[in-house]
Coordinates of C-alpha atoms and ligand atoms in Angstrom, one line a residue:
M36 CA 18.9 14.0 -11.6
F37 CA 15.3 12.8 -12.1
Q38 CA 13.2 15.3 -14.1
P39 CA 9.4 14.9 -13.6
E40 CA 8.7 16.9 -16.8
S41 CA 10.3 14.1 -18.8
I42 CA 7.6 11.6 -17.9
R43 CA 4.5 13.8 -17.2
G44 CA 3.4 13.3 -20.8
D45 CA 3.0 9.6 -20.0
F46 CA 0.1 10.5 -17.6
P47 CA -2.7 12.0 -19.7
I48 CA -4.9 12.7 -16.7
L49 CA -2.3 15.3 -15.4
G50 CA -3.3 17.5 -18.2
L51 CA -6.9 17.9 -17.0
S52 CA -8.4 21.2 -15.7
V53 CA -10.4 21.1 -12.5
N54 CA -12.6 24.0 -11.6
S55 CA -10.9 26.0 -14.3
H56 CA -7.4 25.4 -12.8
P57 CA -4.8 23.0 -14.0
L58 CA -5.2 19.8 -11.9
I59 CA -2.6 19.5 -9.2
Y60 CA -3.0 15.9 -8.1
L61 CA -1.6 15.4 -4.6
D62 CA -3.7 12.4 -3.4
N63 CA -1.3 9.7 -4.5
A64 CA -1.4 7.9 -1.1
A65 CA -5.0 7.1 -1.9
T66 CA -4.5 6.2 -5.6
T67 CA -1.8 6.9 -8.1
Q68 CA -2.4 7.6 -11.8
M69 CA -1.6 5.2 -14.6
P70 CA 0.9 6.0 -17.3
E71 CA 0.2 5.3 -21.0
P72 CA 2.1 2.0 -21.2
V73 CA -0.1 0.6 -18.4
L74 CA -3.3 1.9 -19.9
A75 CA -2.3 0.5 -23.3
T76 CA -1.5 -2.9 -21.8
Y77 CA -4.8 -3.0 -20.0
C78 CA -6.8 -2.2 -23.2
E79 CA -4.6 -4.5 -25.3
Q80 CA -5.5 -7.4 -23.1
H81 CA -9.2 -6.8 -23.6
R82 CA -8.9 -6.0 -27.3
L83 CA -6.6 -8.8 -28.5
Y84 CA -6.4 -11.5 -25.8
E85 CA -9.6 -11.6 -23.8
A86 CA -10.1 -15.2 -22.5
N87 CA -10.1 -17.0 -19.2
V88 CA -6.8 -18.3 -17.8
H89 CA -5.7 -21.8 -16.8
R90 CA -9.0 -23.2 -18.2
G91 CA -8.8 -23.5 -22.0
I92 CA -6.6 -25.1 -24.5
H93 CA -7.6 -22.7 -27.2
R94 CA -5.2 -20.1 -28.4
L95 CA -6.5 -17.0 -26.7
S96 CA -6.8 -18.8 -23.3
Q97 CA -3.2 -20.0 -23.7
L98 CA -2.0 -16.5 -24.5
S99 CA -3.9 -14.9 -21.7
T100 CA -2.5 -17.5 -19.3
K101 CA 1.0 -16.9 -20.5
R102 CA 0.7 -13.2 -20.1
M103 CA -0.7 -13.4 -16.6
E104 CA 2.0 -15.8 -15.5
E105 CA 4.6 -13.5 -17.0
A106 CA 3.1 -10.7 -14.8
R107 CA 3.6 -13.0 -11.8
V108 CA 7.3 -13.3 -12.7
K109 CA 7.5 -9.5 -13.1
V110 CA 6.1 -9.1 -9.5
Q111 CA 8.5 -11.7 -8.3
R112 CA 11.5 -9.8 -9.8
F113 CA 10.2 -6.5 -8.5
L114 CA 10.1 -7.9 -4.9
N115 CA 13.1 -10.1 -5.4
A116 CA 11.1 -13.1 -4.2
R117 CA 12.7 -16.4 -4.6
Y118 CA 9.9 -18.2 -6.4
P119 CA 7.0 -17.1 -8.6
E120 CA 4.6 -19.3 -6.6
E121 CA 5.3 -17.0 -3.6
I122 CA 3.2 -14.3 -5.5
I123 CA -0.5 -14.6 -4.9
F124 CA -2.7 -12.2 -6.9
T125 CA -5.5 -10.5 -4.8
S126 CA -7.8 -7.6 -5.3
G127 CA -5.6 -5.3 -3.1
T128 CA -3.9 -4.9 0.2
T129 CA -7.2 -5.3 2.2
A130 CA -7.9 -8.7 0.5
G131 CA -4.3 -9.8 1.1
I132 CA -4.3 -9.1 4.8
N133 CA -7.8 -10.7 5.2
L134 CA -6.5 -13.8 3.5
V135 CA -3.5 -14.1 5.7
A136 CA -5.4 -13.2 8.9
E137 CA -8.1 -15.8 8.2
S138 CA -5.8 -18.6 7.0
F139 CA -3.0 -17.9 9.5
G140 CA -5.6 -17.9 12.3
R141 CA -7.0 -21.3 11.3
A142 CA -3.5 -22.8 11.0
F143 CA -1.6 -21.3 13.8
L144 CA -3.7 -19.5 16.4
H145 CA -4.8 -21.0 19.7
P146 CA -6.5 -19.5 22.7
G147 CA -4.1 -17.3 24.7
D148 CA -1.8 -16.6 21.7
E149 CA -1.0 -13.0 20.9
I150 CA -0.8 -10.8 17.8
I151 CA 0.9 -7.4 17.8
V152 CA -0.1 -4.5 15.6
T153 CA 0.7 -0.8 16.0
N154 CA -1.7 2.0 16.6
M155 CA -0.6 3.7 13.3
E156 CA -2.2 0.9 11.1
H157 CA -4.7 1.5 8.4
H158 CA -8.0 -0.2 9.4
S159 CA -7.1 -2.9 6.8
N160 CA -4.2 -4.0 9.0
L161 CA -6.1 -3.8 12.2
V162 CA -9.7 -5.0 11.9
P163 CA -8.9 -8.3 10.2
W164 CA -6.6 -9.1 13.2
Q165 CA -9.3 -8.0 15.7
E166 CA -11.7 -10.5 14.0
T167 CA -9.1 -13.3 13.9
C168 CA -8.2 -12.8 17.5
R169 CA -11.8 -12.8 18.5
R170 CA -12.5 -16.1 16.6
H171 CA -9.5 -17.9 18.0
E172 CA -9.6 -16.4 21.5
A173 CA -6.2 -14.8 21.0
A174 CA -5.2 -11.4 22.4
L175 CA -4.5 -8.4 20.2
K176 CA -1.6 -6.3 21.6
I177 CA -1.2 -2.7 20.5
W178 CA 2.3 -1.3 20.0
T179 CA 1.8 2.4 20.5
M180 CA 3.9 4.9 18.6
E181 CA 5.9 7.6 20.4
A182 CA 4.6 11.1 20.8
N183 CA 6.2 12.2 17.5
G184 CA 4.8 9.2 15.6
S185 CA 7.9 7.1 15.4
L186 CA 8.0 3.4 16.5
D187 CA 10.4 2.5 19.3
V188 CA 11.6 -1.0 18.8
N189 CA 12.5 -1.3 22.5
R190 CA 8.7 -1.2 23.1
L191 CA 8.2 -4.0 20.7
A192 CA 11.0 -6.0 22.4
S193 CA 9.3 -5.7 25.8
M194 CA 5.9 -6.9 24.3
L195 CA 7.2 -10.0 22.5
S196 CA 7.0 -13.4 24.2
S197 CA 6.6 -17.0 23.3
K198 CA 2.9 -16.3 23.1
T199 CA 3.4 -13.8 20.1
K200 CA 2.5 -15.5 16.8
M201 CA 2.4 -12.5 14.5
V202 CA 3.6 -8.9 14.2
A203 CA 1.7 -7.1 11.5
V204 CA 3.0 -3.6 10.7
C205 CA 3.0 -1.1 7.9
G206 CA 6.2 -0.2 6.2
V207 CA 5.1 3.4 5.9
S208 CA 2.2 5.1 7.7
N209 CA -0.5 6.4 5.5
V210 CA -1.2 9.2 7.9
I211 CA 2.1 10.6 8.9
G212 CA 4.5 9.0 6.5
A213 CA 6.6 7.4 9.2
L214 CA 9.1 5.0 7.7
N215 CA 9.2 2.1 10.1
P216 CA 12.3 0.1 11.1
L217 CA 11.3 -3.1 9.4
D218 CA 14.7 -4.7 9.6
D219 CA 14.8 -4.5 13.3
I220 CA 11.1 -5.5 13.6
V221 CA 11.7 -8.7 11.6
K222 CA 14.8 -9.6 13.6
L223 CA 13.1 -9.1 16.9
A224 CA 9.9 -10.9 16.0
H225 CA 11.7 -13.9 14.5
A226 CA 13.9 -14.1 17.5
A227 CA 10.7 -14.5 19.6
G228 CA 9.4 -17.1 17.1
A229 CA 6.7 -14.8 15.6
F230 CA 5.9 -14.3 12.0
V231 CA 5.9 -10.8 10.4
L232 CA 3.4 -9.4 7.9
V233 CA 4.4 -6.1 6.3
D234 CA 1.6 -3.9 5.0
A235 CA 3.5 -2.3 2.1
A236 CA 0.5 -0.4 0.6
Q237 CA 2.4 2.9 1.0
A238 CA 6.0 1.6 1.3
I239 CA 5.9 -0.1 -2.1
R240 CA 6.3 3.1 -4.0
H241 CA 8.9 4.8 -1.8
G242 CA 12.0 2.7 -2.3
R243 CA 13.3 -0.7 -3.3
T244 CA 11.5 -3.6 -1.7
N245 CA 13.6 -6.8 -1.4
V246 CA 11.7 -9.5 0.5
Q247 CA 14.7 -11.9 0.6
E248 CA 16.8 -9.2 2.3
L249 CA 14.1 -8.1 4.6
F250 CA 13.2 -11.7 5.3
C251 CA 9.6 -10.9 6.2
D252 CA 7.1 -13.8 6.1
F253 CA 4.3 -11.9 4.3
L254 CA 4.1 -8.6 2.4
V255 CA 1.1 -7.1 0.8
F256 CA 0.4 -4.2 -1.5
S257 CA -2.2 -2.8 -4.0
G258 CA -1.6 -2.2 -7.7
H259 CA -3.5 1.2 -7.6
K260 CA -0.9 2.7 -5.2
I261 CA 2.0 2.0 -7.6
M262 CA 0.7 3.1 -11.0
G263 CA -1.3 0.0 -11.6
P264 CA -5.1 -0.6 -11.9
T265 CA -7.6 -0.6 -9.0
G266 CA -8.8 -4.1 -8.1
T267 CA -5.3 -5.6 -8.3
G268 CA -3.0 -6.5 -5.5
V269 CA -0.2 -8.9 -4.4
L270 CA 0.3 -11.1 -1.4
Y271 CA 3.9 -12.3 -1.1
G272 CA 4.4 -15.1 1.3
R273 CA 7.4 -17.3 1.9
R274 CA 6.8 -20.6 0.2
D275 CA 7.4 -22.9 3.1
I276 CA 4.9 -20.9 5.2
L277 CA 2.3 -20.6 2.4
E278 CA 2.4 -24.3 1.9
K279 CA 1.3 -24.8 5.5
L280 CA -1.6 -22.3 5.2
P281 CA -5.1 -23.6 4.2
P282 CA -7.1 -21.9 1.4
V283 CA -10.0 -19.7 2.7
V284 CA -11.8 -18.9 -0.5
F285 CA -13.1 -21.9 -2.4
G286 CA -14.3 -22.4 -6.0
G287 CA -13.1 -22.8 -9.5
G288 CA -9.4 -22.6 -10.4
M289 CA -8.1 -23.6 -6.9
V290 CA -9.2 -27.2 -6.8
D291 CA -7.5 -30.4 -7.9
R292 CA -10.1 -33.3 -7.6
V293 CA -13.7 -32.7 -6.6
T294 CA -16.4 -35.2 -5.7
E295 CA -19.9 -34.4 -4.6
T296 CA -18.8 -34.4 -1.0
S297 CA -15.1 -33.4 -0.9
A298 CA -12.3 -31.6 -2.8
S299 CA -8.5 -31.5 -2.9
F300 CA -6.7 -28.3 -3.7
E301 CA -4.2 -27.1 -6.2
S302 CA -0.6 -26.3 -5.2
L303 CA 0.7 -22.8 -4.8
P304 CA -0.1 -20.1 -5.9
F305 CA -3.4 -21.4 -7.3
K306 CA -4.9 -22.7 -4.0
F307 CA -5.2 -19.1 -2.9
E308 CA -6.6 -17.8 -6.2
A309 CA -10.2 -19.1 -6.4
G310 CA -12.4 -17.8 -9.3
T311 CA -11.5 -15.8 -12.4
P312 CA -8.8 -13.3 -11.6
N313 CA -8.6 -9.7 -12.8
I314 CA -6.6 -10.8 -15.8
A315 CA -6.2 -7.5 -17.6
G316 CA -5.5 -5.7 -14.3
I317 CA -2.8 -8.2 -13.3
I318 CA -1.1 -7.9 -16.7
A319 CA -1.2 -4.1 -16.5
L320 CA 0.2 -4.3 -12.9
G321 CA 3.2 -6.2 -14.2
E322 CA 3.7 -3.3 -16.7
A323 CA 3.3 -0.7 -14.0
L324 CA 6.0 -2.3 -11.9
E325 CA 8.4 -2.4 -14.9
Y326 CA 7.6 1.2 -15.6
V327 CA 8.5 2.2 -12.0
Q328 CA 11.6 0.1 -12.1
R329 CA 12.7 1.8 -15.3
L330 CA 12.5 5.2 -13.6
G331 CA 14.8 4.0 -10.9
I332 CA 15.5 5.2 -7.4
G333 CA 15.9 8.8 -8.7
A334 CA 12.1 9.1 -8.9
C335 CA 11.8 8.1 -5.2
E336 CA 14.5 10.7 -4.3
H337 CA 12.7 13.4 -6.2
E338 CA 9.5 12.5 -4.3
R339 CA 11.3 12.7 -0.9
N340 CA 12.7 16.1 -1.8
L341 CA 9.2 17.3 -2.5
I342 CA 7.9 16.1 0.9
R343 CA 11.0 17.6 2.6
Y344 CA 10.4 21.0 0.9
L345 CA 6.7 21.0 1.8
E346 CA 7.4 20.2 5.4
Q347 CA 10.0 23.0 5.7
E348 CA 7.7 25.5 4.1
M349 CA 4.5 24.5 6.0
R350 CA 6.4 24.9 9.3
E351 CA 6.7 28.5 8.4
I352 CA 2.9 29.0 8.0
P353 CA 1.6 29.9 11.5
E354 CA -1.9 28.4 11.0
V355 CA -0.5 25.0 9.9
E356 CA -0.5 22.2 12.5
L357 CA 1.4 19.2 11.2
V358 CA 0.4 15.8 12.4
G359 CA 3.4 14.0 13.9
S360 CA 7.1 14.5 13.2
P361 CA 8.5 11.0 12.8
R362 CA 12.3 10.6 12.5
F363 CA 12.0 9.5 8.9
R364 CA 9.1 10.7 6.8
V365 CA 8.2 9.7 3.3
G366 CA 5.3 10.1 0.9
V367 CA 2.7 11.8 3.0
L368 CA 2.2 14.9 5.2
S369 CA -0.9 15.4 7.2
F370 CA -2.0 18.7 8.8
N371 CA -4.8 20.9 9.9
L372 CA -5.3 24.6 9.7
Q373 CA -5.8 25.8 13.2
G374 CA -9.5 25.7 14.2
F375 CA -10.8 24.7 10.7
S376 CA -12.2 21.4 9.6
A377 CA -10.1 19.3 7.3
F378 CA -13.1 18.8 5.0
D379 CA -13.5 22.6 4.5
T380 CA -9.8 23.0 3.8
A381 CA -9.8 20.2 1.2
A382 CA -13.0 21.5 -0.4
L383 CA -11.5 25.0 -0.8
L384 CA -8.2 23.6 -2.2
D385 CA -10.3 21.6 -4.7
K386 CA -11.8 24.8 -6.0
L387 CA -8.3 25.7 -6.9
G388 CA -7.8 22.4 -8.8
I389 CA -5.7 20.9 -5.9
A390 CA -6.6 17.3 -5.0
V391 CA -5.8 16.3 -1.4
R392 CA -7.5 13.9 1.0
S393 CA -9.3 14.9 4.1
G394 CA -10.9 12.7 6.9
H395 CA -9.6 10.0 9.1
H396 CA -7.6 8.2 6.4
C397 CA -9.0 4.8 7.5
A398 CA -6.7 5.0 10.5
Q399 CA -8.9 6.4 13.4
P400 CA -6.6 5.1 16.2
A401 CA -3.6 6.7 14.5
L402 CA -5.3 10.1 14.4
R403 CA -6.6 9.8 18.0
H404 CA -3.0 9.2 19.1
F405 CA -2.5 12.9 18.1
G406 CA -5.8 14.0 19.7
L407 CA -7.5 14.3 16.3
E408 CA -10.5 13.0 14.4
G409 CA -9.4 14.1 11.0
A410 CA -6.7 15.8 9.0
V411 CA -5.8 17.0 5.5
R412 CA -3.3 14.8 3.8
V413 CA -1.0 15.8 0.9
S414 CA 0.9 13.1 -0.9
P415 CA 3.0 13.9 -4.0
A416 CA 4.3 11.3 -6.5
F417 CA 7.3 11.4 -8.7
Y418 CA 5.3 13.1 -11.5
N419 CA 4.6 16.1 -9.3
T420 CA 6.9 19.1 -9.8
Q421 CA 8.5 21.7 -7.6
E422 CA 6.2 24.3 -9.3
E423 CA 3.2 22.3 -8.2
M424 CA 4.4 22.3 -4.6
E425 CA 4.7 26.1 -4.8
A426 CA 1.2 26.3 -6.2
F427 CA -0.1 24.1 -3.4
L428 CA 1.6 26.3 -0.8
D429 CA 0.2 29.3 -2.5
G430 CA -3.3 27.7 -2.5
L431 CA -3.0 27.0 1.2
R432 CA -2.1 30.6 1.9
R433 CA -5.1 31.7 -0.1
V434 CA -7.5 29.3 1.7
I435 CA -6.6 30.5 5.2
P436 CA -8.2 34.0 4.9
L437 CA -11.2 32.4 3.2
L438 CA -11.7 30.0 6.1
K439 CA -11.2 32.8 8.6
G440 CA -13.8 34.8 6.7
T441 CA -16.4 32.1 7.0
K442 CA -15.9 32.0 10.8
T443 CA -16.7 35.7 11.5
Ligands
PLP77 N1 -2.8 -0.2 4.2 C1 -2.3 1.1 4.0 C2 -1.1 1.5 4.8 C3 -3.0 1.9 3.2 O1 -2.5 3.2 3.0 C4 -4.1 1.4 2.5 C5 -4.9 2.3 1.5 O2 -4.9 3.5 1.7 C6 -4.5 0.1 2.7 C7 -3.8 -0.7 3.6 C8 -5.7 -0.5 2.0 O3 -5.5 -0.6 0.6 P1 -6.6 -1.0 -0.4 O4 -7.8 -0.1 -0.1 O5 -6.0 -0.8 -1.8 O6 -6.9 -2.5 -0.1

């Protein structure tokens, strides 16, 4: 069985005190912490190998290039992608989705076409599609979740038609933790002739991702949500499709031959990687994925047990109103304390050293589906312990009378 205590020492930040309490970090859906091997790899790149990639024949540039391309292969293995050139490095999920939305729109969208997204999406998987649809006079169709926050694929089936060009959906909701039926979504969308983009920003950390088995067309995630550095991300795309998409960001590194008036472009993956990449971050991301892989599926199971335990216990606290109750929940649990603002709840928890997120979680339509403008979100990771869950629940019970006191 996975023992979080055995790896907590890898995460120096978990030893911090906040407001004179030991830090209990439960905001992992926003950003996870980096373990020592990732921090060391990041620093090592700057200390010993700093040089630009794919640009120099000198030794450091060659070494940097090799290390970055090795990271690409690590990502390829992590996702079980068929080819390394199917891995495009980006600055994060948001950048990856914008890239696809922009490029896909130019290549494939015509007036009257349709794109389907759900109303549980993070704004990053909604607004780029709004913009693309507007520019190409296509229609954005919203697949609404059920009352409990689950997605019913029958609804999707009734929305798909020959006009549908793309279904863009998250693997796991960042508000309610709904684990979505991606296999069914991909099959249905493909049967209708539509492409599928999976926003795996949350899903990437909660189980094995196998893009060949899933057979999605695009999948995006951010390094900082899976123990890697901020400013790194991955866009996976099937090679045959990426080859048909035009680059949308232009500059150094992505061109082949340039004249004063025209340019031809590099092949995959470089045509989508204009400018100097986040070299140290990318190499550290490769290390982060290997770290997570070494921990194995036991770490994911541990995390699921923590969420299950929290949900059970929080249902017993009369003031707690959980947001949604999807059939399968992983990673996050959102709630409000009856009558009190999410902000005040999170601020009081912070005084106890407990870090949780409050607000609309960049998913305003998802919260409005539940009649809310905001919520508190708790999101454990594999390095969190059962004792920390108990301390959080204890903190919550202490916060309730304080909040009630401020109201009278
Ligand atoms: N999609 C989902 C489901 C997310 O949870 C997030 C971040 O919270 C994003 C997209 C955006 O990720 P980033 O800010 O790293 O680009």
